[in-house]
CSV table of C-alpha atoms and ligand atoms in Angstrom, one decimal:
chain,number,residue,atom,x,y,z
A,1,MET,CA,104.2,4.8,44.6
A,2,LEU,CA,102.6,2.2,46.7
A,3,LYS,CA,100.9,3.8,49.9
A,4,LYS,CA,102.3,2.9,53.1
A,5,LYS,CA,100.1,1.1,55.4
A,6,VAL,CA,99.3,2.9,58.8
A,7,LEU,CA,97.4,2.3,62.0
A,8,VAL,CA,95.4,5.1,63.7
A,9,THR,CA,94.5,4.2,67.2
A,10,ARG,CA,91.6,6.9,67.4
A,11,LYS,CA,89.6,9.1,64.9
A,12,LEU,CA,91.4,12.5,64.8
A,13,PRO,CA,90.1,15.8,63.6
A,14,ASP,CA,88.9,15.8,60.0
A,15,GLU,CA,92.0,17.7,58.5
A,16,ALA,CA,94.4,15.2,59.9
A,17,MET,CA,92.3,12.3,58.8
A,18,ARG,CA,91.9,13.7,55.2
A,19,LEU,CA,95.9,13.9,55.1
A,20,LEU,CA,96.3,10.4,56.2
A,21,TYR,CA,93.8,9.0,53.7
A,22,GLU,CA,95.3,10.8,51.0
A,23,THR,CA,98.8,9.7,51.4
A,24,CYS,CA,98.5,6.2,53.3
A,25,GLU,CA,96.5,3.2,53.4
A,26,VAL,CA,94.7,3.8,56.7
A,27,GLU,CA,93.3,1.3,59.3
A,28,LEU,CA,91.3,3.1,61.6
A,29,ASN,CA,90.2,2.1,65.2
A,30,PRO,CA,86.7,1.5,64.5
A,31,TYR,CA,85.6,1.9,68.3
A,32,ASP,CA,84.8,5.2,70.2
A,33,ARG,CA,87.2,4.1,72.7
A,34,ALA,CA,90.9,3.3,73.1
A,35,MET,CA,92.3,0.1,71.5
A,36,THR,CA,93.5,-2.5,73.8
A,37,GLU,CA,97.1,-3.8,73.6
A,38,ASP,CA,96.2,-6.9,71.7
A,39,GLU,CA,94.0,-4.9,69.1
A,40,ILE,CA,97.0,-2.6,68.6
A,41,ILE,CA,99.3,-5.4,68.2
A,42,GLU,CA,96.7,-7.1,65.7
A,43,GLY,CA,96.2,-4.0,63.8
A,44,LEU,CA,100.0,-3.3,63.4
A,45,ASN,CA,100.7,-6.6,61.9
A,46,ASP,CA,101.5,-5.4,58.3
A,47,LYS,CA,102.0,-1.6,59.3
A,48,GLN,CA,104.9,0.7,58.8
A,49,GLY,CA,103.3,3.7,60.6
A,50,LEU,CA,101.6,4.1,63.8
A,51,LEU,CA,99.7,7.1,64.8
A,52,CYS,CA,98.8,7.0,68.7
A,53,LEU,CA,97.4,8.7,71.4
A,54,LEU,CA,98.9,9.3,74.8
A,55,THR,CA,96.7,6.8,76.3
A,56,ASP,CA,98.2,4.1,74.3
A,57,THR,CA,101.0,2.6,75.9
A,58,ILE,CA,103.5,1.7,73.1
A,59,ASN,CA,106.0,-0.9,74.8
A,60,ALA,CA,108.8,-3.1,73.3
A,61,GLN,CA,106.5,-6.1,73.1
A,62,ILE,CA,104.3,-4.2,70.8
A,63,MET,CA,107.2,-3.1,68.6
A,64,ASP,CA,108.6,-6.5,68.4
A,65,ALA,CA,105.0,-8.0,67.3
A,66,ALA,CA,105.2,-5.1,64.6
A,67,LYS,CA,108.0,-6.1,62.2
A,68,ASN,CA,107.4,-3.5,59.6
A,69,LEU,CA,107.0,-0.6,61.9
A,70,LYS,CA,109.2,2.5,60.9
A,71,VAL,CA,107.5,5.4,62.5
A,72,ILE,CA,105.5,6.0,65.8
A,73,SER,CA,103.8,9.4,65.6
A,74,ASN,CA,102.4,10.6,69.2
A,75,TYR,CA,99.2,13.0,69.1
A,76,ALA,CA,100.6,14.7,72.2
A,77,VAL,CA,103.7,16.7,73.3
A,78,GLY,CA,104.2,14.3,76.2
A,79,PHE,CA,105.6,10.9,75.1
A,80,ASP,CA,106.0,9.2,78.3
A,81,ASN,CA,103.5,6.5,77.0
A,82,ILE,CA,106.2,5.3,74.5
A,83,ASP,CA,109.3,3.3,75.3
A,84,VAL,CA,111.4,5.6,73.3
A,85,LYS,CA,114.7,3.4,74.2
A,86,ALA,CA,113.2,0.2,73.0
A,87,ALA,CA,112.0,2.2,69.9
A,88,THR,CA,115.5,3.7,69.1
A,89,GLU,CA,117.0,0.3,69.6
A,90,ARG,CA,114.7,-1.1,66.9
A,91,ARG,CA,115.4,1.9,64.8
A,92,ILE,CA,111.7,3.1,64.9
A,93,LEU,CA,111.4,7.0,64.9
A,94,VAL,CA,109.2,8.5,67.5
A,95,THR,CA,107.4,11.9,66.8
A,96,ASN,CA,105.5,14.2,69.0
A,97,THR,CA,103.4,17.6,68.6
A,98,PRO,CA,105.5,20.3,70.3
A,99,GLY,CA,104.7,23.9,70.3
A,100,VAL,CA,101.2,23.9,68.7
A,101,LEU,CA,99.6,23.3,72.2
A,102,THR,CA,101.6,25.6,74.4
A,103,GLU,CA,99.2,28.5,74.4
A,104,THR,CA,96.1,26.4,74.7
A,105,THR,CA,97.6,24.5,77.6
A,106,ALA,CA,98.8,27.6,79.4
A,107,ASP,CA,95.1,29.1,78.9
A,108,LEU,CA,93.8,26.1,80.7
A,109,THR,CA,96.2,26.1,83.5
A,110,TRP,CA,94.9,29.8,84.2
A,111,ALA,CA,91.4,28.6,83.9
A,112,LEU,CA,92.1,26.0,86.6
A,113,LEU,CA,94.2,28.4,88.8
A,114,MET,CA,91.4,30.9,88.7
A,115,ALA,CA,88.6,28.3,89.1
A,116,ALA,CA,90.2,26.8,92.1
A,117,ALA,CA,91.2,30.0,93.8
A,118,ARG,CA,87.6,31.7,93.1
A,119,ARG,CA,85.6,28.5,93.9
A,120,ILE,CA,83.9,29.0,90.5
A,121,VAL,CA,82.8,25.3,90.1
A,122,GLU,CA,81.5,25.0,93.8
A,123,ALA,CA,79.6,28.4,93.1
A,124,ASP,CA,78.2,27.3,89.9
A,125,GLY,CA,76.8,24.1,91.5
A,126,PHE,CA,75.2,26.3,94.2
A,127,MET,CA,73.3,28.2,91.6
A,128,ARG,CA,72.3,25.1,89.8
A,129,ARG,CA,70.8,23.6,92.9
A,130,GLY,CA,68.8,26.5,93.8
A,131,GLU,CA,70.6,27.5,96.9
A,132,TYR,CA,71.4,31.1,96.3
A,133,LYS,CA,69.0,33.2,98.5
A,134,GLY,CA,70.7,36.6,98.2
A,135,TRP,CA,74.3,38.3,98.4
A,136,GLY,CA,76.2,37.4,101.6
A,137,PRO,CA,79.4,38.9,103.2
A,138,MET,CA,80.7,35.4,103.6
A,139,LEU,CA,79.5,33.8,100.5
A,140,PHE,CA,82.2,31.6,98.8
A,141,LEU,CA,85.3,33.6,100.0
A,142,GLY,CA,88.3,32.6,98.0
A,143,GLY,CA,91.8,33.5,97.5
A,144,ASP,CA,93.2,36.4,95.5
A,145,VAL,CA,95.1,36.0,92.6
A,146,PHE,CA,96.2,39.4,91.7
A,147,GLY,CA,99.6,40.3,93.3
A,148,LYS,CA,100.3,37.0,94.5
A,149,THR,CA,103.1,34.6,93.9
A,150,LEU,CA,103.1,32.1,91.1
A,151,GLY,CA,105.6,29.2,91.3
A,152,LEU,CA,106.4,27.2,88.3
A,153,ILE,CA,108.0,23.9,88.5
A,154,GLY,CA,109.3,23.4,85.0
A,155,MET,CA,110.0,26.4,82.8
A,156,GLY,CA,109.8,24.9,79.2
A,157,ARG,CA,107.5,26.3,76.4
A,158,ILE,CA,104.4,25.7,78.5
A,159,GLY,CA,105.8,27.2,82.0
A,160,SER,CA,106.8,30.3,80.1
A,161,ALA,CA,103.7,30.7,78.4
A,162,VAL,CA,102.0,30.5,82.0
A,163,ALA,CA,104.5,33.0,83.4
A,164,ARG,CA,103.7,35.6,80.3
A,165,ARG,CA,100.0,35.4,81.6
A,166,ALA,CA,100.9,36.4,85.1
A,167,ALA,CA,102.1,39.7,84.2
A,168,GLY,CA,98.6,40.7,83.6
A,169,PHE,CA,97.9,39.9,87.4
A,170,ASN,CA,100.8,41.8,88.5
A,171,MET,CA,102.3,38.5,90.2
A,172,ARG,CA,105.7,37.7,91.3
A,173,VAL,CA,106.8,34.7,89.3
A,174,LEU,CA,109.3,32.2,91.0
A,175,TYR,CA,110.4,29.2,88.9
A,176,TYR,CA,112.5,26.0,89.4
A,177,ASP,CA,113.8,24.2,86.4
A,178,MET,CA,116.9,21.8,86.0
A,179,ASN,CA,118.0,24.2,83.3
A,180,ARG,CA,118.1,27.6,84.6
A,181,LEU,CA,117.3,30.3,82.0
A,182,SER,CA,119.6,33.0,81.0
A,183,GLU,CA,119.4,36.4,82.9
A,184,ASP,CA,118.1,37.9,79.8
A,185,GLU,CA,115.4,35.3,79.3
A,186,GLU,CA,114.5,35.5,83.0
A,187,LYS,CA,114.1,39.3,82.7
A,188,ALA,CA,112.0,38.8,79.4
A,189,PHE,CA,109.6,36.6,81.0
A,190,GLY,CA,109.6,38.4,84.3
A,191,VAL,CA,110.5,35.4,86.4
A,192,GLU,CA,112.9,34.8,89.2
A,193,TYR,CA,114.9,31.5,89.6
A,194,ALA,CA,114.4,29.6,93.1
A,195,GLU,CA,115.3,26.4,94.5
A,196,PHE,CA,112.7,23.9,94.3
A,197,ASP,CA,111.8,23.9,98.1
A,198,GLU,CA,111.9,27.8,98.1
A,199,VAL,CA,109.4,27.8,95.0
A,200,LEU,CA,107.1,25.6,97.3
A,201,LYS,CA,107.5,27.5,100.5
A,202,GLU,CA,107.0,30.8,98.8
A,203,SER,CA,104.5,30.4,96.2
A,204,ASP,CA,100.6,31.1,96.6
A,205,PHE,CA,99.9,28.9,93.5
A,206,VAL,CA,102.3,26.2,92.3
A,207,SER,CA,102.0,25.0,88.8
A,208,LEU,CA,103.6,21.9,87.4
A,209,HIS,CA,105.0,22.0,83.7
A,210,VAL,CA,107.5,19.1,83.6
A,211,PRO,CA,107.5,16.0,81.6
A,212,LEU,CA,106.8,12.5,83.3
A,213,LEU,CA,110.2,10.9,83.8
A,214,SER,CA,111.8,8.7,86.4
A,215,SER,CA,113.0,11.7,87.9
A,216,THR,CA,109.7,13.8,88.2
A,217,TRP,CA,107.5,10.8,89.1
A,218,HIS,CA,106.0,11.7,92.5
A,219,LEU,CA,107.9,15.0,92.4
A,220,ILE,CA,105.2,16.5,94.7
A,221,GLY,CA,104.5,14.2,97.6
A,222,GLU,CA,103.7,14.3,101.2
A,223,ARG,CA,107.0,16.2,102.1
A,224,GLU,CA,106.3,18.8,99.2
A,225,LEU,CA,102.9,19.4,100.2
A,226,SER,CA,103.9,20.0,103.6
A,227,LEU,CA,106.2,22.7,102.5
A,228,MET,CA,103.5,24.6,100.9
A,229,LYS,CA,101.4,27.5,102.4
A,230,LEU,CA,98.2,26.6,104.1
A,231,THR,CA,96.6,29.4,101.9
A,232,SER,CA,98.3,27.8,98.7
A,233,TYR,CA,97.0,26.0,95.5
A,234,LEU,CA,98.5,23.4,93.5
A,235,ILE,CA,97.7,23.1,89.7
A,236,ASN,CA,98.6,20.3,87.5
A,237,THR,CA,98.3,20.1,83.9
A,238,SER,CA,101.5,18.0,83.3
A,239,ARG,CA,101.1,14.3,83.8
A,240,GLY,CA,99.3,12.9,86.6
A,241,PRO,CA,102.1,10.5,88.2
A,242,VAL,CA,104.3,13.9,88.8
A,243,VAL,CA,102.1,14.1,91.8
A,244,ASP,CA,101.6,11.5,94.6
A,245,GLU,CA,97.6,11.7,94.3
A,246,LYS,CA,97.0,9.9,97.8
A,247,ALA,CA,99.1,12.4,99.6
A,248,LEU,CA,97.3,15.2,97.8
A,249,VAL,CA,93.9,13.7,98.8
A,250,GLU,CA,95.2,13.8,102.2
A,251,ALA,CA,96.6,17.4,102.0
A,252,LEU,CA,93.4,18.7,100.6
A,253,ARG,CA,91.1,16.8,103.3
A,254,SER,CA,93.1,18.1,106.1
A,255,CYS,CA,93.3,21.5,104.6
A,256,ARG,CA,97.0,21.4,104.6
A,257,ILE,CA,96.8,23.5,101.4
A,258,ALA,CA,93.8,25.6,100.3
A,259,GLY,CA,92.9,23.6,97.1
A,260,ALA,CA,94.1,22.3,93.7
A,261,GLY,CA,93.2,22.1,90.1
A,262,LEU,CA,93.9,19.1,88.3
A,263,ASP,CA,93.7,18.1,84.5
A,264,VAL,CA,95.7,15.1,84.9
A,265,TYR,CA,95.5,11.7,87.2
A,266,GLU,CA,98.0,9.2,88.5
A,267,ASN,CA,95.9,6.5,86.8
A,268,GLU,CA,93.7,7.8,84.3
A,269,PRO,CA,90.8,7.5,84.0
A,270,GLU,CA,90.8,6.5,87.6
A,271,MET,CA,90.9,9.0,90.6
A,272,ALA,CA,92.5,8.2,93.8
A,273,PRO,CA,89.9,7.4,96.4
A,274,GLY,CA,88.2,10.4,98.0
A,275,LEU,CA,89.4,12.9,95.5
A,276,HIS,CA,86.0,13.5,93.8
A,277,GLU,CA,84.4,14.0,97.1
A,278,LEU,CA,86.6,17.1,98.0
A,279,GLU,CA,85.1,20.5,97.4
A,280,ASN,CA,88.4,22.2,97.3
A,281,VAL,CA,89.7,20.7,94.1
A,282,VAL,CA,88.5,21.3,90.6
A,283,LEU,CA,88.7,18.3,88.4
A,284,LEU,CA,88.9,18.1,84.4
A,285,PRO,CA,89.2,15.2,82.3
A,286,HIS,CA,92.7,15.8,80.5
A,287,ILE,CA,91.6,18.5,78.3
A,288,ALA,CA,94.3,21.3,78.5
A,289,SER,CA,94.9,21.1,74.7
A,290,ALA,CA,91.3,20.5,73.9
A,291,SER,CA,90.4,23.5,71.5
A,292,VAL,CA,89.2,23.0,68.2
A,293,ASP,CA,92.0,24.8,66.5
A,294,THR,CA,94.8,23.2,68.6
A,295,ARG,CA,93.5,19.7,68.2
A,296,THR,CA,93.5,20.3,64.5
A,297,LYS,CA,97.1,21.4,64.3
A,298,MET,CA,98.2,18.7,66.6
A,299,GLY,CA,96.5,16.4,64.1
A,300,THR,CA,98.0,17.7,60.9
A,301,MET,CA,101.2,17.8,62.9
A,302,ALA,CA,101.3,14.3,63.8
A,303,ALA,CA,100.1,13.3,60.2
A,304,HIS,CA,102.8,15.2,58.7
A,305,ASN,CA,105.5,13.7,61.0
A,306,LEU,CA,104.2,10.1,60.4
A,307,ILE,CA,104.1,10.6,56.6
A,308,ALA,CA,107.7,12.4,56.6
A,309,GLY,CA,109.2,9.3,58.4
A,310,LEU,CA,107.6,6.9,56.1
A,311,VAL,CA,108.9,8.4,53.1
A,312,GLY,CA,112.5,8.4,54.4
A,313,GLU,CA,112.7,12.1,55.6
A,314,LEU,CA,113.4,13.2,59.1
A,315,PRO,CA,110.1,14.4,60.7
A,316,LYS,CA,110.1,17.8,62.2
A,317,ASN,CA,109.3,16.7,65.8
A,318,CYS,CA,111.5,13.5,66.0
A,319,VAL,CA,112.3,12.9,69.5
A,320,ASN,CA,115.0,10.1,68.7
A,321,PRO,CA,116.7,11.6,65.5
A,322,GLU,CA,119.8,9.4,66.1
A,323,VAL,CA,117.7,6.6,64.4
A,324,PHE,CA,117.4,8.6,61.3
A,325,SER,CA,121.2,9.3,61.1
A,326,LYS,CA,121.9,5.7,61.9
A,327,ALA,CA,119.7,4.5,59.0
A,328,GLU,CA,121.2,6.8,56.8
A,329,HIS,CA,124.7,5.6,57.2
A,330,SER,CA,124.2,1.9,57.5
B,401,LIG,C1,98.6,16.3,76.4
B,401,LIG,O1,98.7,16.0,77.6
B,401,LIG,C2,100.0,16.2,75.6
B,401,LIG,O2,100.9,15.7,76.0
B,401,LIG,O3,99.9,16.6,74.6
B,402,LIG,C1,106.0,21.2,76.5
B,402,LIG,O1,105.8,21.6,75.4
B,402,LIG,C2,107.1,22.1,77.4
B,402,LIG,O2,108.2,22.4,76.9
B,402,LIG,O3,106.4,22.6,78.4
């Protein structure tokens, strides 16, 4: 069988690349940087498949230029970078990588939460600069985690995995989600449902676990930050635009909240002016799923999704399966 032609917009872990080379005719981004829109259009010219990253904006214009495109496989669980509606209209399958990165992302959420509360990064810098002159009763006082209230906005796979970890810290866990869990699930996860504003008002740590949609854009802005306790922390490992980053800079600068931990930014890789100058925020470069094991699993999953779609099967992780049934019956 003739190998299908695919464009891979960035080199992925070896196991994934091996799978792709075995089954497809691969064109790989030769650079160690994201491809530009023009480069993607050019690269997609004769391709049936695209394996892309969350940093690649895949819009209708790109799809229209790629006449043979059948499958877009996103190397991420979030797929806000792809115009799924446009893909569906053009009968292009879109896939993502859910599940495999849940626990790794939940781990990093906790790393950020603890680092922000206990001022780990500031204290590390202090040591490295040789400023430590001996134990002091007031040195780097932070916030307690144990026994506090954790508020989760979004209770999907990742939110639930973050909730499970809170049991070890004897925390009360509140959550808000558009879809309330069943009573049994709430018991199993040890969480209590509360209205959105209540979660903000009552929590010592607010952690965001929603996808980026038009309804979640700037979900946390000036109003929401002003509802939070002065002693509370905001943690974001979801998508940057869920938070109004300018409003967050203001809230952190004026100590309207105690601190924040961020893995994502509104205009990555840029940061809002002033953000990097603040000491009460821990800043990470979008690495929540970045463990060797998880990135390998994401890569093989993305490759399998792409290959399945190209040979006419319904990929396991398809976000617009209606394209498949339409193609079957036409
Ligand atoms: C990472 O941000 C992902 O969506 O996988
Ligand atoms: C994403 O994987 C989520 O459901 O939280």
